[in-house]
Amino acid sequence: MSTEKFKTAFIAYVPDAKPQRDKCKIETSLYELTSILVKDEDQAIKACQELVKQGIHSIILCPGFTHKTIGKIIEATGEKVGISVARGDDKSTKIALKAMEKAGWFKEKSME
């Protein structure tokens, strides 16, 4: 039986994120999930490149990533890692946006 785990990561945009601080890892004997919060495209690309160096197999991006940024991440990570995007339907997106607005996400972002 192989000792290699399936390694995946979830990357999410958060206005006040600091990737070096805002990350965690959850693992079982077969699976390793790393979550990293980033505040902008540059941090996302850098985090993804680091994950590839660490042997990640798959990266899941939050719905806030644009097609343009996803393309840049694909270019930056190469052919050995799968890139997926978590997307919801219209109703789910509206619910999430309402909660994010209530939490002050967009105020924080406009302060930059």
Coordinates of C-alpha atoms in Angstrom, one line a residue:
M1 CA 0.0 0.0 0.0
S2 CA 1.3 3.5 -0.9
T3 CA 2.2 6.0 1.7
E4 CA 1.7 8.9 -0.7
K5 CA -1.2 11.1 0.4
F6 CA -3.5 13.0 -2.0
K7 CA -2.5 16.6 -1.4
T8 CA -4.9 19.4 -2.2
A9 CA -5.3 23.0 -1.2
F10 CA -8.1 25.5 -1.0
I11 CA -7.2 29.2 -1.6
A12 CA -9.6 32.0 -0.7
Y13 CA -9.6 35.7 -1.1
V14 CA -10.1 37.6 2.2
P15 CA -9.5 41.4 2.4
D16 CA -7.4 41.3 5.6
A17 CA -5.5 38.0 4.8
K18 CA -1.8 37.4 5.5
P19 CA -0.9 34.1 3.9
Q20 CA 2.0 33.4 6.2
R21 CA -0.3 33.6 9.2
D22 CA -3.6 32.6 7.8
K23 CA -3.2 29.0 6.7
C24 CA -3.8 25.5 8.2
K25 CA -3.4 21.9 7.3
I26 CA -5.8 19.0 8.0
E27 CA -4.7 15.5 7.2
T28 CA -5.6 11.8 7.5
S29 CA -3.5 8.8 6.5
L30 CA -4.7 9.3 2.9
Y31 CA -5.5 13.0 2.4
E32 CA -3.9 16.3 3.2
L33 CA -5.8 19.6 2.8
T34 CA -4.1 22.9 3.1
S35 CA -6.2 26.1 3.3
I36 CA -4.6 29.5 2.7
L37 CA -6.2 32.9 2.8
V38 CA -4.8 35.6 0.4
K39 CA -5.8 39.2 -0.2
D40 CA -4.8 39.6 -3.8
E41 CA -3.7 38.0 -7.1
D42 CA 0.0 38.3 -6.4
Q43 CA -0.3 36.5 -3.0
A44 CA -2.5 33.8 -4.7
I45 CA 0.0 33.1 -7.4
K46 CA 2.9 33.0 -4.9
A47 CA 1.0 30.7 -2.6
C48 CA 0.1 28.3 -5.5
Q49 CA 3.7 28.2 -6.7
E50 CA 4.9 27.3 -3.2
L51 CA 2.3 24.6 -2.9
V52 CA 3.6 23.1 -6.2
K53 CA 7.1 23.0 -4.8
Q54 CA 5.7 21.1 -1.8
G55 CA 4.2 18.5 -4.0
I56 CA 0.5 19.5 -4.1
H57 CA -1.7 17.6 -6.6
S58 CA -4.7 19.8 -6.8
I59 CA -5.7 23.4 -6.0
I60 CA -9.2 24.6 -5.5
L61 CA -9.9 28.3 -5.8
C62 CA -12.7 30.2 -4.2
P63 CA -15.5 31.7 -6.4
G64 CA -13.9 35.2 -6.2
F65 CA -11.1 34.3 -8.7
T66 CA -11.6 35.8 -12.1
H67 CA -10.9 33.8 -15.3
K68 CA -7.9 36.0 -16.0
T69 CA -6.4 35.2 -12.6
I70 CA -7.1 31.5 -12.9
G71 CA -5.2 31.6 -16.2
K72 CA -2.3 33.2 -14.6
I73 CA -2.3 30.6 -11.8
I74 CA -2.4 27.8 -14.4
E75 CA 0.6 29.3 -16.2
A76 CA 2.5 29.8 -12.9
T77 CA 1.9 26.3 -11.6
G78 CA 2.5 24.2 -14.8
E79 CA 1.1 20.9 -16.0
K80 CA 1.5 18.8 -12.8
V81 CA -1.2 20.3 -10.7
G82 CA -5.0 20.3 -11.2
I83 CA -6.7 23.7 -10.8
S84 CA -10.4 23.8 -10.0
V85 CA -12.8 26.6 -9.0
A86 CA -15.6 26.4 -6.5
R87 CA -18.6 28.0 -7.9
G88 CA -22.2 28.2 -6.7
D89 CA -25.5 28.9 -8.3
D90 CA -27.0 32.4 -8.4
K91 CA -29.0 31.9 -5.2
S92 CA -25.9 30.6 -3.3
T93 CA -23.8 33.4 -4.6
K94 CA -26.3 36.0 -3.4
I95 CA -26.5 34.4 0.1
A96 CA -22.7 34.4 0.4
L97 CA -22.3 38.0 -0.9
K98 CA -24.9 39.2 1.6
A99 CA -23.0 37.5 4.5
M100 CA -19.7 38.9 3.2
E101 CA -21.1 42.4 3.0
K102 CA -22.5 42.1 6.5
A103 CA -19.1 41.0 7.8
G104 CA -17.5 44.1 6.3
W105 CA -15.5 42.5 3.5
F106 CA -16.1 45.2 0.9
K107 CA -15.5 48.1 3.3
E108 CA -12.1 46.7 4.2
K109 CA -11.2 46.2 0.5
S110 CA -12.2 49.7 -0.4
M111 CA -9.8 51.0 2.3
E112 CA -6.7 49.8 0.4

